[in-house]
mmCIF file of C-alpha atoms in Angstrom:
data_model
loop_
_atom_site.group_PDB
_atom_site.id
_atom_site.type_symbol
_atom_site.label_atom_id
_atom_site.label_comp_id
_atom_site.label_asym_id
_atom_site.label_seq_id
_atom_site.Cartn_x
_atom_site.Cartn_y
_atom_site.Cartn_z
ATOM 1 C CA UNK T 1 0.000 0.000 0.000
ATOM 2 C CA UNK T 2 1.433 3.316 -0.952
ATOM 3 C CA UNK T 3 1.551 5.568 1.996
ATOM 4 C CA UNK T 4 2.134 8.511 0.543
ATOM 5 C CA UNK T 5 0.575 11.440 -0.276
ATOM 6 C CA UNK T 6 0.023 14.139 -2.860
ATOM 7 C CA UNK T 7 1.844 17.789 -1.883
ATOM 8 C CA UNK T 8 -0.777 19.394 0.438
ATOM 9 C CA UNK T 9 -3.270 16.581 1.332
ATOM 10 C CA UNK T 10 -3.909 14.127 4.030
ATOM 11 C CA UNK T 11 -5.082 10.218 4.263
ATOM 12 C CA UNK T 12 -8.664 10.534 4.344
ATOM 13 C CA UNK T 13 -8.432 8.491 8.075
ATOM 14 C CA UNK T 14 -6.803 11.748 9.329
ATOM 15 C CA UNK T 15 -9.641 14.338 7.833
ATOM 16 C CA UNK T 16 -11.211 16.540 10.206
ATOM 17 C CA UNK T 17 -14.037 17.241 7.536
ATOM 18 C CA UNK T 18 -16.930 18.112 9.648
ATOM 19 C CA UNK T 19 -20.343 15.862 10.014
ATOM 20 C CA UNK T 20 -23.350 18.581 10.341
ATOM 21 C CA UNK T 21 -23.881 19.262 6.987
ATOM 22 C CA UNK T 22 -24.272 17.496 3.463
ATOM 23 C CA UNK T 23 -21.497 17.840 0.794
ATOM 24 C CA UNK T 24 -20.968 20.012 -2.012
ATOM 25 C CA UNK T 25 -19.405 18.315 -4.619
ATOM 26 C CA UNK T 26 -17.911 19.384 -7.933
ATOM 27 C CA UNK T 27 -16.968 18.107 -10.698
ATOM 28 C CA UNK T 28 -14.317 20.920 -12.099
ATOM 29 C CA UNK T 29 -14.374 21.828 -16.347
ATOM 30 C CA UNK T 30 -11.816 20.782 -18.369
ATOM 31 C CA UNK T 31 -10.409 24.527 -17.904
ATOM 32 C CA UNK T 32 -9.910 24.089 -14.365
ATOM 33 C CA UNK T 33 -6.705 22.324 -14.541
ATOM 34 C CA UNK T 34 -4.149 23.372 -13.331
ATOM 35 C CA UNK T 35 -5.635 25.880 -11.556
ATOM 36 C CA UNK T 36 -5.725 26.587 -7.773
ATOM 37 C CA UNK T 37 -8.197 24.875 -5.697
ATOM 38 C CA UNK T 38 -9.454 28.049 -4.174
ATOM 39 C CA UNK T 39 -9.402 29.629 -7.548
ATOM 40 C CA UNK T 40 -11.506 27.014 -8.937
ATOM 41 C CA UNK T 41 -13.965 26.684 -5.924
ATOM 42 C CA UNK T 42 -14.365 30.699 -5.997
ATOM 43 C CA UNK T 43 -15.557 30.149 -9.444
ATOM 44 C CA UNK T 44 -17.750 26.953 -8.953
ATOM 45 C CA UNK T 45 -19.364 28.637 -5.396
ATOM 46 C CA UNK T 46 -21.137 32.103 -5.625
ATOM 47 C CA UNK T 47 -21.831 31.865 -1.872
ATOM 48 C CA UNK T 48 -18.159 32.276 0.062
ATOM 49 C CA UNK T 49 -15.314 34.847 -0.891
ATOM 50 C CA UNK T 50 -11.944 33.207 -2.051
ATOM 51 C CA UNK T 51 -10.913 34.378 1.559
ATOM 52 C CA UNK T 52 -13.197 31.905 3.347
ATOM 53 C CA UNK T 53 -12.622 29.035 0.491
ATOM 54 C CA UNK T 54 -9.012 29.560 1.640
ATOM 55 C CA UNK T 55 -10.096 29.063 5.344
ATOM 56 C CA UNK T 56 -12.340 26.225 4.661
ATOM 57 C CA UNK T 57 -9.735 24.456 2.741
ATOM 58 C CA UNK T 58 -7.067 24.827 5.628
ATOM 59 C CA UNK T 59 -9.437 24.195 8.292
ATOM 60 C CA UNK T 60 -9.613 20.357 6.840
ATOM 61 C CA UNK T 61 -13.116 20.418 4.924
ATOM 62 C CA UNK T 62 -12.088 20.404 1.178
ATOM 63 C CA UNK T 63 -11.008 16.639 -0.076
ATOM 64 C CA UNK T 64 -9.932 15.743 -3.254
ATOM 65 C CA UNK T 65 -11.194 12.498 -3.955
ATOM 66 C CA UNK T 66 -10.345 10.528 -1.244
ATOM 67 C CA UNK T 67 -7.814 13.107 0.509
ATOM 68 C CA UNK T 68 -8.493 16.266 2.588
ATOM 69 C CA UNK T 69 -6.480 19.017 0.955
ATOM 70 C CA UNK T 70 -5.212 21.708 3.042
ATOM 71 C CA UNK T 71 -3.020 24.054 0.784
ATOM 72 C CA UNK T 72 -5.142 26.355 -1.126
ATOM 73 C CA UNK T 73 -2.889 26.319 -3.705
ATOM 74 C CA UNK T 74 -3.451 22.868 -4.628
ATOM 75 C CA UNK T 75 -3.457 22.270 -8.572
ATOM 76 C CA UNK T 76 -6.614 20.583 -9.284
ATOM 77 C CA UNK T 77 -5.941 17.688 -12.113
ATOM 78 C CA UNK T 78 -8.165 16.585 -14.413
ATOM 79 C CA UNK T 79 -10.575 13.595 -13.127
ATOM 80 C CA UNK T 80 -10.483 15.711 -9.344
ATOM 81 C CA UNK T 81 -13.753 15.694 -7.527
ATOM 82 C CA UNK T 82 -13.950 18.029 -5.020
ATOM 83 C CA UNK T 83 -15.936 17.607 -2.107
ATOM 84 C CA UNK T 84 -16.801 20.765 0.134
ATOM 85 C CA UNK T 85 -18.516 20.471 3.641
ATOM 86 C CA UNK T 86 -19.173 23.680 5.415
ATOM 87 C CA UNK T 87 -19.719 23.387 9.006
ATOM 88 C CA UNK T 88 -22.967 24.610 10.693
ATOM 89 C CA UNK T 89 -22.627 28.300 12.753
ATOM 90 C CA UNK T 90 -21.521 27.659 16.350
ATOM 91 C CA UNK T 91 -24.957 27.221 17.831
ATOM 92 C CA UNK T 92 -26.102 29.423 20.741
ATOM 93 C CA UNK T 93 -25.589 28.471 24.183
ATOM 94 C CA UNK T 94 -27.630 25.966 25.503
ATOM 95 C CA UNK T 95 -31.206 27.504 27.204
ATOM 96 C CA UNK T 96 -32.515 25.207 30.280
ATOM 97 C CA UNK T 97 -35.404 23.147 29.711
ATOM 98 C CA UNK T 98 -38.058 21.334 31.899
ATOM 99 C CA UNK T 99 -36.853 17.715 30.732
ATOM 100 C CA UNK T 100 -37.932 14.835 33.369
ATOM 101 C CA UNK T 101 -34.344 13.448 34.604
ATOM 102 C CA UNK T 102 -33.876 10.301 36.296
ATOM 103 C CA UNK T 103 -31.647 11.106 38.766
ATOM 104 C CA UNK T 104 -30.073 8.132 40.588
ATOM 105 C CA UNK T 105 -27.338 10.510 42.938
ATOM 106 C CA UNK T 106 -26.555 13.828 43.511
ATOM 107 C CA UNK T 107 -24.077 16.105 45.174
ATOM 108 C CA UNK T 108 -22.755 19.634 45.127
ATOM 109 C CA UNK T 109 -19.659 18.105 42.572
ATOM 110 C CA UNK T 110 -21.739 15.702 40.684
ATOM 111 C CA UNK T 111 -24.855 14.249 39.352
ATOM 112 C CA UNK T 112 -25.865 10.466 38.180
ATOM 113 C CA UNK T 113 -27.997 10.181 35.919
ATOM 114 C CA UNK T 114 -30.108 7.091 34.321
ATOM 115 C CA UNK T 115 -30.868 8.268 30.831
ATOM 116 C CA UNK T 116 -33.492 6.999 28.951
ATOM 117 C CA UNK T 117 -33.586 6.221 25.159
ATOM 118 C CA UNK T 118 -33.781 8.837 22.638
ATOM 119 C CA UNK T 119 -32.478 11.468 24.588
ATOM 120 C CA UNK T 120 -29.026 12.929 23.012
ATOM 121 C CA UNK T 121 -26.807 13.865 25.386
ATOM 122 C CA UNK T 122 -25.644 17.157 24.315
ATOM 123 C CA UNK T 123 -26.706 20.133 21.325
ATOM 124 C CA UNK T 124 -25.421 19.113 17.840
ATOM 125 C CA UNK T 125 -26.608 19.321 14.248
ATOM 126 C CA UNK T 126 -30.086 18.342 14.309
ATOM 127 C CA UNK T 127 -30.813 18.404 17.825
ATOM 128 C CA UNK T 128 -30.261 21.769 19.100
ATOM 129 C CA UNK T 129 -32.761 21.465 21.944
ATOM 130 C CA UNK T 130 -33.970 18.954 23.715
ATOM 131 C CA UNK T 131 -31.180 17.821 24.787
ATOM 132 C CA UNK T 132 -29.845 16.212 28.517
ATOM 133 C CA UNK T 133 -27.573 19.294 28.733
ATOM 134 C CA UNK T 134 -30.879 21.482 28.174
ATOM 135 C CA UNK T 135 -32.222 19.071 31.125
ATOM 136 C CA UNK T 136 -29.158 19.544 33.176
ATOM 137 C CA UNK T 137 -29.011 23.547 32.956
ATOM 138 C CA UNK T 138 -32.560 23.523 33.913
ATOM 139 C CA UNK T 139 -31.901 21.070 37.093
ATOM 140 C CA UNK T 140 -28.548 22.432 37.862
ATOM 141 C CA UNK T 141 -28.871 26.490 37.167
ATOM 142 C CA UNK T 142 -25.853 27.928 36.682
ATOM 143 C CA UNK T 143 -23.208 25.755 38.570
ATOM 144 C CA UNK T 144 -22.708 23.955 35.157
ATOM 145 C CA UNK T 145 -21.751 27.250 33.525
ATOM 146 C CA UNK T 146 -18.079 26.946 31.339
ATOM 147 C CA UNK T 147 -17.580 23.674 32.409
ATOM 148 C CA UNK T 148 -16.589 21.398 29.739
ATOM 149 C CA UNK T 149 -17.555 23.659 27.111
ATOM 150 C CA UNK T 150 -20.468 26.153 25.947
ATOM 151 C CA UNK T 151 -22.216 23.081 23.934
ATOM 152 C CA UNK T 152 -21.240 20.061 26.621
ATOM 153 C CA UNK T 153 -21.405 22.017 30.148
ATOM 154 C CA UNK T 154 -20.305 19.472 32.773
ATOM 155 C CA UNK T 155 -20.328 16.470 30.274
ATOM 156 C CA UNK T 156 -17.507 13.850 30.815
ATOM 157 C CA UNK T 157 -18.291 11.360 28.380
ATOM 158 C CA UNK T 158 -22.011 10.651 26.440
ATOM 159 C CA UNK T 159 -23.639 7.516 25.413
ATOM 160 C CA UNK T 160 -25.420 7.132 22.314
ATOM 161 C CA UNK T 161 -29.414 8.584 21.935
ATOM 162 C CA UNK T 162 -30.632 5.481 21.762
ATOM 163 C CA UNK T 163 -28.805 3.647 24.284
ATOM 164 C CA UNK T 164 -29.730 3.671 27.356
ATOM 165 C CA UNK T 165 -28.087 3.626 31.262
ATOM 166 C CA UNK T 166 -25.745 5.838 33.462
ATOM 167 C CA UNK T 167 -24.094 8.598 33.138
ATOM 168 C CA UNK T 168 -22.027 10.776 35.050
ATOM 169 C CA UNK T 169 -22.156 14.865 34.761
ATOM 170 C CA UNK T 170 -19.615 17.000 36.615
ATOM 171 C CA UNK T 171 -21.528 20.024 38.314
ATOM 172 C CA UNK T 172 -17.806 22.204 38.934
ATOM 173 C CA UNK T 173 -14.403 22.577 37.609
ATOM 174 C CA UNK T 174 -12.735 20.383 40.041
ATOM 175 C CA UNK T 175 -15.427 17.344 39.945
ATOM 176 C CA UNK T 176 -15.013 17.787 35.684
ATOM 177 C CA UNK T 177 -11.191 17.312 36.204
ATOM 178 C CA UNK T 178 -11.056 14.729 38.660
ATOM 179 C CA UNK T 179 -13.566 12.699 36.407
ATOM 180 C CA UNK T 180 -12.194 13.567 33.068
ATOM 181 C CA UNK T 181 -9.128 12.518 34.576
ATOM 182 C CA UNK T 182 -10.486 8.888 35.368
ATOM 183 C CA UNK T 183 -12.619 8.313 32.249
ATOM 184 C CA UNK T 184 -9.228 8.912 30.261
ATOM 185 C CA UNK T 185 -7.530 6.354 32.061
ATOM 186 C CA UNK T 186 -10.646 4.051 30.830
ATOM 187 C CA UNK T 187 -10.000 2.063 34.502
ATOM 188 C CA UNK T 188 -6.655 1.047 33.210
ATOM 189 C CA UNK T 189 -4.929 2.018 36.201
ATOM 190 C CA UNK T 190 -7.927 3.642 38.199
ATOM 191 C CA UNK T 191 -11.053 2.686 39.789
ATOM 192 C CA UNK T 192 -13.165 3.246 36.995
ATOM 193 C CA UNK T 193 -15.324 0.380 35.901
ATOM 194 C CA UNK T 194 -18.188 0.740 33.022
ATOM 195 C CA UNK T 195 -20.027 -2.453 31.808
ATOM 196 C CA UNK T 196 -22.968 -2.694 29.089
ATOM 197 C CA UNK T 197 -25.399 -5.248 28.640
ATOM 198 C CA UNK T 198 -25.600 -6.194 24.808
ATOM 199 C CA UNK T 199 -28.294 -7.999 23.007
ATOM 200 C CA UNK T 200 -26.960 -9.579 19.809
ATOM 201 C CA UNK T 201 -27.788 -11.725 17.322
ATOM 202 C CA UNK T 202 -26.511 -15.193 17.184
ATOM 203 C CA UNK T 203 -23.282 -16.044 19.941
ATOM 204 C CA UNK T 204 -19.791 -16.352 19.702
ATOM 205 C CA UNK T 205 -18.585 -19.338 19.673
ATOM 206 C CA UNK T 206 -15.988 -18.344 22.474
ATOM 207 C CA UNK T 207 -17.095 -17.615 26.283
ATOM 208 C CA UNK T 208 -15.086 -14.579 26.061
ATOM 209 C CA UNK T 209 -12.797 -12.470 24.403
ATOM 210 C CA UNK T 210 -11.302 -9.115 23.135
ATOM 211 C CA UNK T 211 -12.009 -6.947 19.442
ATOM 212 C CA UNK T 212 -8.915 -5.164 19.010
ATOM 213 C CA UNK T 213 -10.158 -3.181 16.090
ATOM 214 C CA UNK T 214 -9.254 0.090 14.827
ATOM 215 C CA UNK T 215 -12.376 2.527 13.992
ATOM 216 C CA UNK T 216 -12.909 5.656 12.198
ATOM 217 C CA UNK T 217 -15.679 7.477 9.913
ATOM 218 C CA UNK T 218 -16.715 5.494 7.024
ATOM 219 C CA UNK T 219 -15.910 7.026 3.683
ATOM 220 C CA UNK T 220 -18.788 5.897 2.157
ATOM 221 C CA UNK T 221 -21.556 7.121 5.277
ATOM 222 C CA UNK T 222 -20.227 9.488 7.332
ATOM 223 C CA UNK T 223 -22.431 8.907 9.518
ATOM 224 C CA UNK T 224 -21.511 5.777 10.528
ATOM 225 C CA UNK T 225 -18.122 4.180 11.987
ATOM 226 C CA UNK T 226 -16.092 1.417 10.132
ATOM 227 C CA UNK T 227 -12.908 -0.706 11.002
ATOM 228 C CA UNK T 228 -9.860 -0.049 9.131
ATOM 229 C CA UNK T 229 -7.096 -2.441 8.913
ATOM 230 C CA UNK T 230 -4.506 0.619 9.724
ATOM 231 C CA UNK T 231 -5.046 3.894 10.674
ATOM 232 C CA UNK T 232 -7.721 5.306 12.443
ATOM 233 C CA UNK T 233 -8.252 5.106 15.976
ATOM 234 C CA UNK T 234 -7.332 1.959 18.504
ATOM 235 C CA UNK T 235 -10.180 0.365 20.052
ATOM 236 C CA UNK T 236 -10.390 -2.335 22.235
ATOM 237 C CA UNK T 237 -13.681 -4.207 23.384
ATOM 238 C CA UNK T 238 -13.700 -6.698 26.040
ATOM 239 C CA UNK T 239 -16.847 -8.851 26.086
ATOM 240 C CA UNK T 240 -18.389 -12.378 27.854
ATOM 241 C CA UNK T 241 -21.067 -14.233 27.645
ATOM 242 C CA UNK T 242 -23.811 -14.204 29.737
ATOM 243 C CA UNK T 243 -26.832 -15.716 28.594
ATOM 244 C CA UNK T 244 -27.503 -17.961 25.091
ATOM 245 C CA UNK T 245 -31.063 -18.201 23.807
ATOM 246 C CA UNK T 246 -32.540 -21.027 21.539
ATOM 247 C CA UNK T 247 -33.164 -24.577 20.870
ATOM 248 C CA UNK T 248 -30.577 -27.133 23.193
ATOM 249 C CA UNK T 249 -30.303 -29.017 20.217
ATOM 250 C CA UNK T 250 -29.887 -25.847 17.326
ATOM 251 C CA UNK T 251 -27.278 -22.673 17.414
ATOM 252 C CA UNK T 252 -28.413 -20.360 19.926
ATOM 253 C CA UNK T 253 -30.595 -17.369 17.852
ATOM 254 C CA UNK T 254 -29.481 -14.363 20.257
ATOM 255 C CA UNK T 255 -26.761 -14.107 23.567
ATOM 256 C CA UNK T 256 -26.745 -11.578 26.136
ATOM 257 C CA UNK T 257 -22.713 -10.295 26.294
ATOM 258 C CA UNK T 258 -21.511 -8.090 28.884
ATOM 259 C CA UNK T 259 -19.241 -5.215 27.243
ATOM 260 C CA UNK T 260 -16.285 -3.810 28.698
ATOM 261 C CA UNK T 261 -14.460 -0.923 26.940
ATOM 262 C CA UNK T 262 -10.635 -0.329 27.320
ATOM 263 C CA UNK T 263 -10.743 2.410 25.008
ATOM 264 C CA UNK T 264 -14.328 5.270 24.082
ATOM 265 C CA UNK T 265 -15.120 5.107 20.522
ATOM 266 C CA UNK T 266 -18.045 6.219 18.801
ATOM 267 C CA UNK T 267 -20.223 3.482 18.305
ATOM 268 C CA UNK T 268 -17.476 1.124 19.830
ATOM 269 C CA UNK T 269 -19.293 -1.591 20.933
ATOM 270 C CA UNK T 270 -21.741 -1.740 18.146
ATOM 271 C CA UNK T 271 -19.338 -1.525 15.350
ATOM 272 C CA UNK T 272 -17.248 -4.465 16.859
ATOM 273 C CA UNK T 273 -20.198 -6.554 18.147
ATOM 274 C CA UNK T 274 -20.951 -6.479 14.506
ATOM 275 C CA UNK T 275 -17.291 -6.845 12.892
ATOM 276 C CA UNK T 276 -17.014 -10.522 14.474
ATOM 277 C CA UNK T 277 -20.460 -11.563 13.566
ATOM 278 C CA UNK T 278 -22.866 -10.609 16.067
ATOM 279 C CA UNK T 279 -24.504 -7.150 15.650
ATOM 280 C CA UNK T 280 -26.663 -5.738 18.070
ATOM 281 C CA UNK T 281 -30.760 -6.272 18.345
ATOM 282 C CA UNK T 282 -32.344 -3.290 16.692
ATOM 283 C CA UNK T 283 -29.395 -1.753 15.012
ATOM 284 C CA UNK T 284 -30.455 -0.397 11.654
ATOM 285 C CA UNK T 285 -27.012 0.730 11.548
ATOM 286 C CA UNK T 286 -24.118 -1.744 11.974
ATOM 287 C CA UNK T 287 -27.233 -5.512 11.452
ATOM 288 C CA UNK T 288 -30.077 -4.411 9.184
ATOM 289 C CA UNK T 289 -29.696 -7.441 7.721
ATOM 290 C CA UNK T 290 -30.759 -9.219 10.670
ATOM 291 C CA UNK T 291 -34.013 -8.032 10.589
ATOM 292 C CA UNK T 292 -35.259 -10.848 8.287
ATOM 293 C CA UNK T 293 -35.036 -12.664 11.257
ATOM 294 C CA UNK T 294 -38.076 -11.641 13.232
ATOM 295 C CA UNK T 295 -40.300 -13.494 10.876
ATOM 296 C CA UNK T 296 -39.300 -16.557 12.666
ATOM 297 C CA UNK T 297 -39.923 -15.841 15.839
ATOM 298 C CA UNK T 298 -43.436 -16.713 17.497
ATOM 299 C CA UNK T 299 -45.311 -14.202 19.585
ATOM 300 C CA UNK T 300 -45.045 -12.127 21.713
ATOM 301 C CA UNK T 301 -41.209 -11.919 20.515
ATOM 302 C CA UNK T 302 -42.001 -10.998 16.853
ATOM 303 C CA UNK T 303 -44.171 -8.134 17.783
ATOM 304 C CA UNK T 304 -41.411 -6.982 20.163
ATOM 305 C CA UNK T 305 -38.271 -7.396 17.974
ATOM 306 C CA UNK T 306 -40.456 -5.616 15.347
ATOM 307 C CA UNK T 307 -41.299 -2.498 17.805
ATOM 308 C CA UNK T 308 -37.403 -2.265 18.601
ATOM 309 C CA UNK T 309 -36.296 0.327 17.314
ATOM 310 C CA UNK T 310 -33.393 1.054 18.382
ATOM 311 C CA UNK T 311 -30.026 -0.909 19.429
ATOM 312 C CA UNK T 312 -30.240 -3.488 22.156
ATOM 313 C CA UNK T 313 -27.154 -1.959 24.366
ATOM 314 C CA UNK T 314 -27.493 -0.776 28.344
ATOM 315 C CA UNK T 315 -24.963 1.089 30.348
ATOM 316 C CA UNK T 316 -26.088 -0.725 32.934
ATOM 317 C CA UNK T 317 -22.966 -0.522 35.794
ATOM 318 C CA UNK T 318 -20.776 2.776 36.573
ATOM 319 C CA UNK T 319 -18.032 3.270 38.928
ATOM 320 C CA UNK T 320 -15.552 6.062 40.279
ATOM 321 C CA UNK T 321 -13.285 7.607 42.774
ATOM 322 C CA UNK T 322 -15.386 10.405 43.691
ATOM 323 C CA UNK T 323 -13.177 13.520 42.625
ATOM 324 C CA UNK T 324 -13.695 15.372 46.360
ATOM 325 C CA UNK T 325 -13.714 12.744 48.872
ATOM 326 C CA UNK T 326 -11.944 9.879 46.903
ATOM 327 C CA UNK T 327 -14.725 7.439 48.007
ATOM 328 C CA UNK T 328 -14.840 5.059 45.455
ATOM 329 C CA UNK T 329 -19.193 5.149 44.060
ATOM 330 C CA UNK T 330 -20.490 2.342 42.531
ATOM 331 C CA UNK T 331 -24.068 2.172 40.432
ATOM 332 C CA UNK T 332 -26.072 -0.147 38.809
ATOM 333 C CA UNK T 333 -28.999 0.231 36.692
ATOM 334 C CA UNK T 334 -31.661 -2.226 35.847
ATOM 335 C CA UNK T 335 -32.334 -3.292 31.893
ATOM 336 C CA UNK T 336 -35.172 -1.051 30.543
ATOM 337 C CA UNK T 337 -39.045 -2.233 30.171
ATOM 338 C CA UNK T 338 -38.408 -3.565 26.365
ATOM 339 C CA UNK T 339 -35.167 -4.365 26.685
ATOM 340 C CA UNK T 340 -36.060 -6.642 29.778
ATOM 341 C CA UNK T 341 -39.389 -8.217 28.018
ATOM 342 C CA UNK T 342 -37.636 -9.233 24.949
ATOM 343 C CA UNK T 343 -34.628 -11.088 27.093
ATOM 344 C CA UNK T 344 -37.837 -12.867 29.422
ATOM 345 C CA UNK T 345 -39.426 -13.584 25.604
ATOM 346 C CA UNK T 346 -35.713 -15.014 24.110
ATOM 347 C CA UNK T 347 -35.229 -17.525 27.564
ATOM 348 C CA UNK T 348 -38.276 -19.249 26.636
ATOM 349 C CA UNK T 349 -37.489 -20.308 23.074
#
């Protein structure tokens, strides 16, 4: 594989090409070559001046093909395509809302909270509001102010919208640190423990075991996260067996794993739940083609697969030092309703 790379570009694994908004892309006319890429995007775009082309471009959002470009003065060939994201304005500052929380323990330094399914955890492109940082201002007034960042006040690390489970949120600067502090150490050499429950389809063959996988944005969706052979970023997924669901005499049809992450991808334990074989329950994403499968199943199990809609994964244990007192805090949190009545309907297969 040829490493390297054209005067003024990167690997596409190392673009910092935004995700809020759709592409432009544009196919340049046979007169464009040759010519610099601002040049030719100034003539292409009526909306920018070539002095925020030029920015764009070195800020990491122009790729040629399958390279982010950062030199504006990049000599487009012939055969380029030229994609062109811009990002979305920095949004406003979060306003506090009257969202329900399910608060499982709170202090002056922190807060625990059990967060349901489809609530995002913090403002981004397409959810500006609603949000648990909107709940969190609300509940917490103005102690979360700076911390963390205007869009993610007093968030340490997030879970996915439509998982569900704990969650810490630091309420000062000191509590942020002390906890940022442990969830970068991913309980390497600290107290911090974090287990998911995962519903997948089928079951390793293995009791246990480890993905070492590295994962980054998919060329082809950025929306979603793939595993590269190199590059990338390293992620490691520790799983085991808990449960195994089917016929004595047949492959088991679905297994309850317990997820442990050494490392905090996006999407980590989806994407490598479904890069050895067994995708998560509900995940359009990484095992729609899994969902043939609920036309097998009997009732009431069809009828719940089929109102899943979302992917089978639970933060359901969180630990830490507490970042005042040192005392080490330990919570569990109990499967959700459909999450819990589609396990009861898989152990009687």
């Amino acid at each position: 594989m040829n490493d390297k790379s054209p005067e003024g570009t990167q690997p596409l694994t190392n673009s910092v090409i935004a995700d809020e908004q759709q592409p432009t892309v544009i196919t340049p006319e046979p007169e464009d070559t040759g010519r610099r890429l601002d040049a030719v995007l100034a003539a292409h775009i009526d909306d920018f001046s070539r002095n925020r082309l030029q920015a764009l471009i070195r800020a990491g959002q122009v790729q040629i093909g399958q390279r982010t470009v950062l030199e504006p003065k990049y000599r487009v060939c012939a055969g380029d395509t030229i994609t062109l994201i811009v990002p979305e304005p920095e949004a406003a500052e979060p306003q506090p809302e009257d969202i329900p929380l399910n608060i499982v323990y709170e202090d002056d330094d922190l807060i625990v909270i059990d967060k349901p399914a489809g609530l995002v955890v913090h403002p981004g492109a397409g959810n500006p509001t609603g949000t648990l940082v909107n709940a969190l201002i609300h509940h917490c007034g103005s102690s979360l102010s700076g911390i963390g960042g205007v869009k993610r006040p007093g968030i340490v690390h997030r879970i996915d919208k439509d998982t569900t489970g704990l969650l810490v949120v630091a309420k000062n600067d000191m509590a942020h640190q002390g906890l940022a502090a442990q969830f970068a150490d991913h309980g390497k050499t600290g107290p911090l423990e974090r287990a998911y429950k995962a519903l997948v389809w089928g079951a390793p063959t293995a009791p246990k075991g480890t993905v070492d996988a590295n994962l980054a944005r998919s060329t082809a969706n950025r929306q979603k996260i793939s595993v590269l052979k190199t590059g990338g970023r390293h992620a490691i997924t520790h799983w085991q067996v808990q449960e195994r669901f089917g016929p004595q005499d047949a492959a088991p049809v679905a297994s309850l794993i317990e997820c442990r992450l050494e490392t905090g991808r996006t999407h980590q334990i989806r994407v490598h739940m479904s890069h050895i074989g067994n995708p998560l329950i509900g995940d359009m994403d990484y095992g729609s083609g899994f969902r043939t499968k609920y036309n097998k199943f009997q009732e009431p199990l069809k009828t719940q697969l089929a109102d899943f809609k979302r992917q089978a994964l639970h933060a359901g244990l969180l630990a830490f030092a507490h970042p005042r007192t040192q005392e080490f805090m330990k919570f569990e949190s109990e499967l959700p309703a459909d999450f819990a009545g589609i396990l009861q309907s898989l152990r009687k297969i």
